[in-house]
Amino acid sequence: MNSKQVLIIGSLLSCFSLVSNGSEEAKQTEHSEAAVFNSHMRPFLDEYCVKCHGPKKQKGERRFDVLEYPIADDNALIDFQDILDLLNLGDMPPEEETQPSSGERQVVVDWLTQAVGIAYESRTITGGETVLRRLNHREYFNTISDLFEMDMSMFDPTESFPGERMVEHQDNVGDTLVTSGYLLNRYMEAADKIVEKALPFEEKPEPQTWSFEGGFEQQSELNKRHTTAHGQRYLNIYEAPNTVRRFGAYAPLYEFADGVPVGGTYKIRTLAEAVNRFHSFNREKVTNDPAEPMLMQVIPGHQRFGSLHLPQPYAPDLGTFALTDDGPAWYETDAWLDKGFAPRFIYLNGSMNIRPAFREVNDLVLANPDPSIPEEDLKADYMAVAIKHGVIPHIRIHRVEVSGPFYNEWPTRSWKAIIGKGKFNPKKTRRILEAFADRAYRRPARKDEVNRLMRVVDVRVDQGLSGFEAMKDGLKAVLCSPSFLYLEEDKRSRSERLSDFGLASRLSYFLWGSMPDRVLMNLAKRNRLSRPDILKSQLDRMLSDPRSDRFVTGFLDSWLTLRNLGDAPPDREKFETYYAENLGDAMRRETELYTRNALDENLSVSCFLDSDFTFANEALADLYGIEDVKGDDFRRIALDDPRRGGLLGQASILTVTANGVDTSPVLRGVWLLENLLGTPPSPPPPDVEPLDPDIRGAESIRDQLTKHRETQACQECHRKIDPLGFALENFDPIGQWRTTYDGRVEIDASGELPTGETFNDIVEFKKALMTHKDAFTLALTRKMLAYALGRRIEIMDRPQIDNIMASLEDEGDGFRDLVHLVVSSEAFASP
Amino acid sequence: MNRRVFLKSSFATLALPALESVSSALPVSGVKASNLRPPMRMVCVGNSFGMYPEQFFPKEAGPNYQMTPLLAPLEKHRKDFSVLSHLDHDIKGGHFSVHSFLSGVKMGDAKGMPEGNITVDQRAAEHVGAETRFPSLTIGSEDGLHGGCHMCWTRTGVRVPPIPGPRELFRKMFINEDANAQEKAADNFKMRGTILDAVRDEAKSLERRLSGQDKDKLDEYFSSIRDVETNLELDKRWSKVPKPNAPFEEPQDRSLVEDIPVLYDLIAIALKTDSTRVASFEMAGTGFDTSFFGFSAGYHSLSHHGKKPENLEKLVEIELYQMQQLARFLDKLKSIREPDSNGSLFDSSIILFGSGMGNGNAHVNTDLPIILAGGGFKLGEHKRYPSERIKRVPLCNLYLSMLQRFGVETETFGISSGTLADLDFA
């Protein structure tokens, strides 16, 4: 455990002396404890530990010859706890050293357990306090979405916020979330955009219709050729999205480049045709699968994000269609479009690189020209020839009609959420702002707060704004206010526990990553939320609400670093399928569904280490070499093959622990130690020759690491790190099974854990890992508690964590139980 | 203004002159008219994956080194630049430490540093303050491996996001808003002012309910309000000063790798028109598309060359391109005469090229590739600093020298131990 960074708080130190000088009884206990320390503990330390952790050497910066009882301070407590943990794990003494008999070990472990327990009990849990915490970007986004009840698929107000600072991958630690002038400026811009999007106009806009037929401009490489081939009569899509060249991959409506005039639901009708689905190209080159119908998808595009024929940050699915094979047909979808967005079209299962096919088709046409083809056509540019007379697979759009806006509800949901059912009336301004502030501040707004908001409105009216526009500026002021931006965790009077409103926010930001809903607020108003039975039933209600998917995503990002998936994009040359099959999203989805399932079914937390099922769609199943999974939908699949079970067989984990090009047992080993086992290794010592990978010869990464480990300084940590990484070497950088490094060298995935267990492959490794399940559960519990509280876990939290773990074991290790135990812990109810 | 007082305020993001002095500092026409000496400029350029050391660093030290393949494009500027070796920040972390290139401090360690992990360019920008329309221009890739270079940071630990392409940069520099937009902007200033007043009072009332660490945390919010107010005041004033005329048509964004020349040209014009005196350029990300070179393997992939000759050849070609573009930028700066001076823009510009990555294949952040040009320094050699651990010279010493040359009165920067020995003015 790397907990030397624990905050040492003065007041806690005095706690110790208080207890030491406390009641007679305590003194008695302490006396006999001290006797055992001298008779058993001291000799044990001298015999087995002090050689490396004593006056001569202090490995791991630990020195035990000077330890005394009673436990003097936090540093000593950490040492005692560490000794206990490592003895329990069997990690110490190192296997090559003299080992204590199991009897000796047991006496010492029992004594330590008791002594450490007494030390913990001697303190209350006030040191670990959540520092005034700003909403992080994730929470800000969700809160805005819930506060305004609006569609956020084309809108991210946090888009230009500077990146957040993480603590051990956790994104919600209060004291490290910085506020700067830069960020406040962005908050003001965002508030403006948010309110203008939510309440753009007072009157319902009239629907209009736009039709597009002929004169279809496309990207410049296509325009001339399309003019030659068909006079720009068609809008053609050739490649899949996400290709290198993006050659005819996005078909925009340039005539409609300014997009729709107001946000609303629009009917998008497309007359489209599947052309040359059944081609005879070599599938290596032209990757369209003739066995599948062509899939056309409508997505939005906005000029603000650059060229309309390139990928853009917002690409929600506005409608996906499998095209028929009998000529042009109409395809229709009703979809929300934000102001300024226009529909564009993509060909989901198009080719990954169509350009070479044009040349090939052109040559075929010219080699044996059909007599019906006019001579001058044959002289045209090769692409024009191929498009007009060849068999290039593509989607051909003949006509597009867009009409709208339509509204399922009027006034809109956002309007109702903010202003109410009727029209706006300036007389209602105060009531509107007060109700909005109640929700935005997650507690009843104070009178002086509402007064201040009214002052904003008055000033703005004086500056010439209408009552409606001025009221909107009042809303913007709420969004820039510290009461909205920070989670104020107020306490109940005369108590060290959170108020019910504070508890409501803690619960909702933990499970929904967002503000409490009306039910929670009402319970808080009546001070009933803190009642254990109500808290429990609310927790279950919240977990069955779809908003709890945000817990799954948010927690996986902080626990398993899944947010980094895609940060090191797999190399396109080596891993084209990653792009062709959109595997990045599929990988993330698998782990999310898996975790969701563990939560819903209350599966044992050990399912994260190993199991006999997973979730996959066809693309992911193909990556895993599993047959008979068809289609894009994810489903639960049984695994006959023990290699894939658990997180360590999931492509998300295997990809996020690689760098997109090759794998490093060191990186994966460190990742496992940090995140799954909660025992991060110390950083490398200075002055070590770095590993400079050389893949010219027959040396494997294993050979190179073995050399690296010959250095004594490296050996110490790498014997813990490398074996874990070796166990995963059969998985390539995107999680495919492999038995050699590019056919060069055989992979050897065997290893030996520092605790002595040996394994030959991933399956045996997982078995060995299962025997260390407690270490895994401890790490998971710590992480979940930290995520729930929005702070780091500190040494004084240990008794609570031990409590949670003990109850968890009693209840059968269920993942959902763990969430319940975290919520019902004392720490959760404390500020 | 007293710099030392300023240094103590750890939350300020910009060293702005006191507001009263702003109006006098504001130019009438957008270009500063009568300075006796041309102002000093600073340009920092960095990439994610470093330079292949074997073909970058010369074998010999001193002025008569034998040209290396990667430095060859700079041959004609040989007397006007130095290549510096064995300089770094003595940190580890591979890709995750590249962001410390211009600060010497990893973001996780910023808290313990008096000036956080502020980067040399942003430190210089603080010094310029409101004298130019843009205290600094940061340009380049927004994304990339693990987020890209993440090259520029303020003293409060906020990454300054780059302007991603020539189109936006061009608009920022040259396009004046029409009357309608100006009116809107003027109203927006009023709205912000009103909201700031309200939330400041709100924060004061919240403060009374808080204690201890929470209160300290809220201090960040108060200083943020002060910063925004100062910026708002400057924005208001600058909004009345017309921008310089555009020298060419608005460019379209292509990929970053194709846009490097036009971005360098825009930087040169920004310096020439005194729109800014500090520019940073980060090259990384998906925009660095290797299909431009006709390669299918990505830049990152090639940087993990594993010493395979075919990979190395391609990697060096990519790096060579960057050096050619740098050489072209130096040409450009030399071709622009400074008004009221005998020199060119080059002479009054400190140019730094380098990376936070030393050897990409080994993922080390030591022995960084560093080129220094311009700025009136005495250059023209391969300066080899000691490689023995105990004698090593921090790269921050170079940054301190650059800052002092720029006019910043400071004795420290990042983890500097002094100015860079043996770096004189011409």
Coordinates of N, CA, C and O in Angstrom, one line a residue, chain A residues 720-802:
Chain A
K720 N 7.8 -8.0 -9.2 CA 6.3 -7.9 -8.9 C 5.5 -7.4 -10.1 O 4.4 -7.8 -10.3
I721 N 6.2 -6.6 -11.0 CA 5.4 -6.0 -12.1 C 5.4 -7.0 -13.3 O 4.3 -7.3 -13.8
D722 N 6.5 -7.4 -13.7 CA 6.6 -8.1 -15.0 C 5.7 -9.4 -15.1 O 5.1 -9.6 -16.2
P723 N 5.7 -10.2 -14.1 CA 5.0 -11.5 -14.3 C 3.5 -11.2 -14.6 O 2.9 -11.9 -15.4
L724 N 2.9 -10.2 -14.0 CA 1.5 -9.9 -14.2 C 1.3 -9.5 -15.7 O 0.4 -9.8 -16.3
G725 N 2.3 -8.7 -16.2 CA 2.2 -8.3 -17.6 C 2.5 -9.5 -18.6 O 1.8 -9.6 -19.6
F726 N 3.4 -10.4 -18.2 CA 3.7 -11.5 -19.1 C 2.4 -12.4 -19.3 O 2.2 -12.9 -20.3
A727 N 1.6 -12.5 -18.2 CA 0.4 -13.3 -18.2 C -0.5 -12.8 -19.3 O -1.3 -13.6 -19.9
L728 N -0.4 -11.5 -19.7 CA -1.4 -11.0 -20.7 C -0.7 -10.9 -22.1 O -1.4 -10.4 -23.0
E729 N 0.5 -11.4 -22.2 CA 1.2 -11.2 -23.5 C 0.5 -11.9 -24.7 O 0.8 -11.5 -25.8
N730 N -0.3 -12.9 -24.4 CA -1.0 -13.5 -25.5 C -2.1 -12.6 -26.1 O -2.7 -13.0 -27.2
F731 N -2.3 -11.5 -25.5 CA -3.3 -10.6 -26.1 C -2.6 -9.4 -26.7 O -1.7 -8.8 -26.1
D732 N -2.9 -9.1 -28.0 CA -2.2 -8.1 -28.7 C -2.7 -6.7 -28.2 O -3.6 -6.6 -27.4
P733 N -2.2 -5.6 -28.8 CA -2.6 -4.3 -28.4 C -4.1 -4.0 -28.5 O -4.6 -3.0 -27.9
I734 N -4.9 -4.8 -29.2 CA -6.3 -4.5 -29.2 C -7.1 -5.7 -28.7 O -8.3 -5.9 -28.8
G735 N -6.3 -6.6 -28.0 CA -7.0 -7.7 -27.3 C -7.2 -8.9 -28.1 O -8.0 -9.8 -27.6
Q736 N -6.6 -9.1 -29.3 CA -6.8 -10.3 -30.0 C -5.8 -11.3 -29.5 O -4.7 -11.0 -29.1
W737 N -6.2 -12.6 -29.6 CA -5.3 -13.7 -29.1 C -4.2 -13.8 -30.1 O -4.4 -13.8 -31.3
R738 N -3.0 -14.1 -29.7 CA -1.8 -14.3 -30.6 C -0.9 -15.3 -29.9 O -0.9 -15.4 -28.6
T739 N -0.1 -16.0 -30.7 CA 0.8 -16.9 -30.1 C 2.2 -16.6 -30.4 O 3.2 -17.1 -29.8
T740 N 2.4 -15.6 -31.3 CA 3.8 -15.2 -31.6 C 3.8 -13.6 -31.8 O 2.7 -13.0 -31.9
Y741 N 5.0 -13.0 -31.7 CA 5.1 -11.6 -32.0 C 5.3 -11.5 -33.5 O 6.4 -11.8 -34.0
D742 N 4.3 -11.1 -34.2 CA 4.4 -11.0 -35.7 C 5.1 -12.2 -36.4 O 5.8 -12.0 -37.3
G743 N 4.8 -13.4 -35.8 CA 5.5 -14.5 -36.4 C 7.0 -14.6 -36.2 O 7.6 -15.5 -36.6
R744 N 7.5 -13.7 -35.4 CA 8.9 -13.6 -35.2 C 9.3 -14.6 -34.1 O 10.2 -15.4 -34.2
V745 N 8.7 -14.3 -32.9 CA 9.1 -15.1 -31.7 C 7.9 -15.6 -31.1 O 6.9 -15.0 -31.0
E746 N 8.0 -16.8 -30.5 CA 6.9 -17.5 -29.8 C 6.7 -16.7 -28.5 O 7.6 -16.2 -27.9
I747 N 5.4 -16.6 -28.1 CA 5.1 -15.9 -26.9 C 5.1 -16.8 -25.7 O 4.6 -17.9 -25.8
D748 N 5.8 -16.4 -24.6 CA 5.8 -17.2 -23.4 C 5.1 -16.4 -22.3 O 5.6 -15.3 -21.9
A749 N 3.9 -16.9 -21.9 CA 3.1 -16.1 -21.0 C 3.2 -16.7 -19.6 O 2.3 -16.4 -18.8
S750 N 4.2 -17.4 -19.3 CA 4.3 -18.0 -18.0 C 5.0 -17.0 -17.1 O 5.6 -16.0 -17.5
G751 N 4.9 -17.3 -15.8 CA 5.6 -16.5 -14.8 C 5.4 -17.0 -13.4 O 4.8 -18.0 -13.2
E752 N 6.0 -16.2 -12.5 CA 5.9 -16.6 -11.1 C 5.6 -15.4 -10.3 O 6.2 -14.3 -10.5
L753 N 4.6 -15.5 -9.5 CA 4.2 -14.3 -8.7 C 5.2 -14.2 -7.5 O 5.8 -15.2 -7.1
P754 N 5.3 -13.0 -7.0 CA 6.2 -12.8 -5.9 C 5.9 -13.7 -4.7 O 6.7 -14.0 -3.8
T755 N 4.6 -14.1 -4.6 CA 4.2 -15.0 -3.5 C 4.5 -16.4 -3.8 O 4.1 -17.3 -3.0
G756 N 5.1 -16.7 -5.0 CA 5.6 -18.1 -5.2 C 4.7 -18.9 -6.2 O 5.2 -19.9 -6.7
E757 N 3.5 -18.5 -6.4 CA 2.7 -19.3 -7.3 C 3.2 -19.2 -8.7 O 3.6 -18.1 -9.1
T758 N 3.2 -20.3 -9.5 CA 3.7 -20.2 -10.9 C 2.5 -20.4 -11.8 O 1.5 -21.0 -11.4
F759 N 2.6 -19.9 -13.0 CA 1.5 -20.1 -14.0 C 2.1 -20.2 -15.3 O 3.2 -19.7 -15.6
N760 N 1.4 -20.9 -16.2 CA 1.8 -21.0 -17.6 C 1.2 -20.1 -18.6 O 1.7 -19.9 -19.7
D761 N 0.0 -19.7 -18.2 CA -0.8 -18.9 -19.2 C -1.8 -18.1 -18.4 O -1.9 -18.2 -17.2
I762 N -2.6 -17.3 -19.1 CA -3.6 -16.5 -18.5 C -4.6 -17.2 -17.7 O -5.0 -16.7 -16.6
V763 N -5.0 -18.4 -18.1 CA -6.0 -19.2 -17.3 C -5.4 -19.5 -15.9 O -6.1 -19.3 -14.9
E764 N -4.2 -20.0 -15.9 CA -3.6 -20.3 -14.6 C -3.3 -19.1 -13.8 O -3.4 -19.1 -12.6
F765 N -3.0 -18.0 -14.5 CA -2.7 -16.8 -13.8 C -4.0 -16.3 -13.1 O -3.9 -15.9 -12.0
K766 N -5.1 -16.4 -13.8 CA -6.4 -15.9 -13.2 C -6.7 -16.8 -11.9 O -7.2 -16.3 -10.9
K767 N -6.4 -18.1 -12.0 CA -6.6 -18.9 -10.8 C -5.7 -18.5 -9.7 O -6.2 -18.4 -8.5
A768 N -4.5 -18.1 -10.0 CA -3.6 -17.6 -8.9 C -4.1 -16.3 -8.4 O -4.1 -16.1 -7.1
L769 N -4.6 -15.5 -9.3 CA -5.2 -14.2 -8.9 C -6.3 -14.3 -7.9 O -6.5 -13.6 -6.9
M770 N -7.1 -15.4 -8.2 CA -8.3 -15.6 -7.3 C -7.9 -15.9 -5.9 O -8.7 -15.5 -5.0
T771 N -6.8 -16.4 -5.7 CA -6.4 -16.7 -4.3 C -6.0 -15.3 -3.6 O -5.8 -15.3 -2.4
H772 N -5.8 -14.3 -4.4 CA -5.6 -12.9 -3.8 C -6.8 -12.1 -3.9 O -6.7 -10.8 -4.0
K773 N -7.9 -12.7 -3.9 CA -9.2 -12.0 -4.1 C -9.4 -10.9 -3.1 O -9.9 -9.8 -3.4
D774 N -8.9 -11.1 -1.8 CA -9.1 -10.0 -0.8 C -8.4 -8.7 -1.2 O -8.9 -7.6 -0.9
A775 N -7.2 -8.9 -1.7 CA -6.5 -7.7 -2.1 C -7.3 -6.9 -3.2 O -7.4 -5.7 -3.2
F776 N -7.8 -7.7 -4.1 CA -8.7 -7.1 -5.2 C -9.9 -6.4 -4.5 O -10.2 -5.2 -4.9
T777 N -10.6 -7.1 -3.6 CA -11.8 -6.5 -3.0 C -11.4 -5.2 -2.2 O -12.1 -4.2 -2.3
L778 N -10.3 -5.3 -1.6 CA -9.8 -4.1 -0.8 C -9.6 -2.9 -1.8 O -10.1 -1.8 -1.5
A779 N -9.0 -3.2 -2.9 CA -8.7 -2.1 -3.8 C -10.0 -1.5 -4.4 O -10.2 -0.3 -4.5
L780 N -10.9 -2.4 -4.7 CA -12.2 -2.0 -5.3 C -13.0 -1.2 -4.3 O -13.6 -0.2 -4.6
T781 N -13.0 -1.6 -3.0 CA -13.7 -0.9 -2.0 C -13.2 0.5 -1.8 O -13.9 1.4 -1.7
R782 N -11.9 0.5 -1.7 CA -11.2 1.8 -1.5 C -11.6 2.8 -2.6 O -12.0 3.9 -2.4
K783 N -11.6 2.3 -3.9 CA -11.8 3.1 -5.0 C -13.3 3.6 -5.0 O -13.6 4.7 -5.3
M784 N -14.2 2.6 -4.7 CA -15.6 3.0 -4.7 C -15.9 4.0 -3.6 O -16.6 5.0 -3.9
L785 N -15.3 3.8 -2.5 CA -15.6 4.8 -1.4 C -15.0 6.2 -1.8 O -15.7 7.2 -1.6
A786 N -13.8 6.2 -2.3 CA -13.2 7.4 -2.7 C -14.1 8.1 -3.8 O -14.3 9.4 -3.7
Y787 N -14.6 7.4 -4.7 CA -15.4 7.9 -5.8 C -16.7 8.5 -5.2 O -17.2 9.5 -5.6
A788 N -17.3 7.8 -4.2 CA -18.5 8.2 -3.6 C -18.4 9.4 -2.8 O -19.3 10.3 -2.8
L789 N -17.2 9.6 -2.2 CA -17.0 10.7 -1.3 C -16.4 11.9 -2.0 O -16.5 13.0 -1.5
G790 N -15.8 11.7 -3.2 CA -15.2 12.8 -3.8 C -13.9 13.3 -3.1 O -13.6 14.5 -3.0
R791 N -13.2 12.3 -2.6 CA -11.9 12.7 -2.0 C -11.0 11.5 -2.0 O -11.4 10.4 -2.4
R792 N -9.8 11.7 -1.5 CA -8.8 10.6 -1.4 C -9.2 9.7 -0.1 O -9.8 10.2 0.8
I793 N -8.8 8.5 -0.2 CA -9.0 7.6 1.0 C -7.7 7.8 1.9 O -6.6 7.8 1.4
E794 N -8.0 8.1 3.2 CA -6.9 8.3 4.1 C -6.8 7.2 5.1 O -7.7 6.4 5.3
I795 N -5.7 7.3 5.9 CA -5.4 6.2 6.8 C -6.6 6.0 7.8 O -7.0 4.9 8.1
M796 N -7.2 7.1 8.2 CA -8.3 6.9 9.2 C -9.5 6.3 8.6 O -10.5 6.0 9.4
D797 N -9.6 6.1 7.3 CA -10.8 5.5 6.7 C -10.7 3.9 6.8 O -11.6 3.2 6.5
R798 N -9.5 3.5 7.2 CA -9.3 2.0 7.1 C -10.3 1.2 7.9 O -10.8 0.2 7.4
P799 N -10.6 1.6 9.2 CA -11.6 0.8 9.9 C -12.9 0.7 9.2 O -13.5 -0.4 9.2
Q800 N -13.3 1.8 8.5 CA -14.6 1.8 7.8 C -14.5 0.8 6.6 O -15.5 0.1 6.3
I801 N -13.4 0.9 6.0 CA -13.2 0.0 4.8 C -13.2 -1.5 5.3 O -13.8 -2.3 4.7
D802 N -12.5 -1.7 6.4 CA -12.5 -3.1 6.9 C -13.9 -3.5 7.3 O -14.3 -4.7 7.0

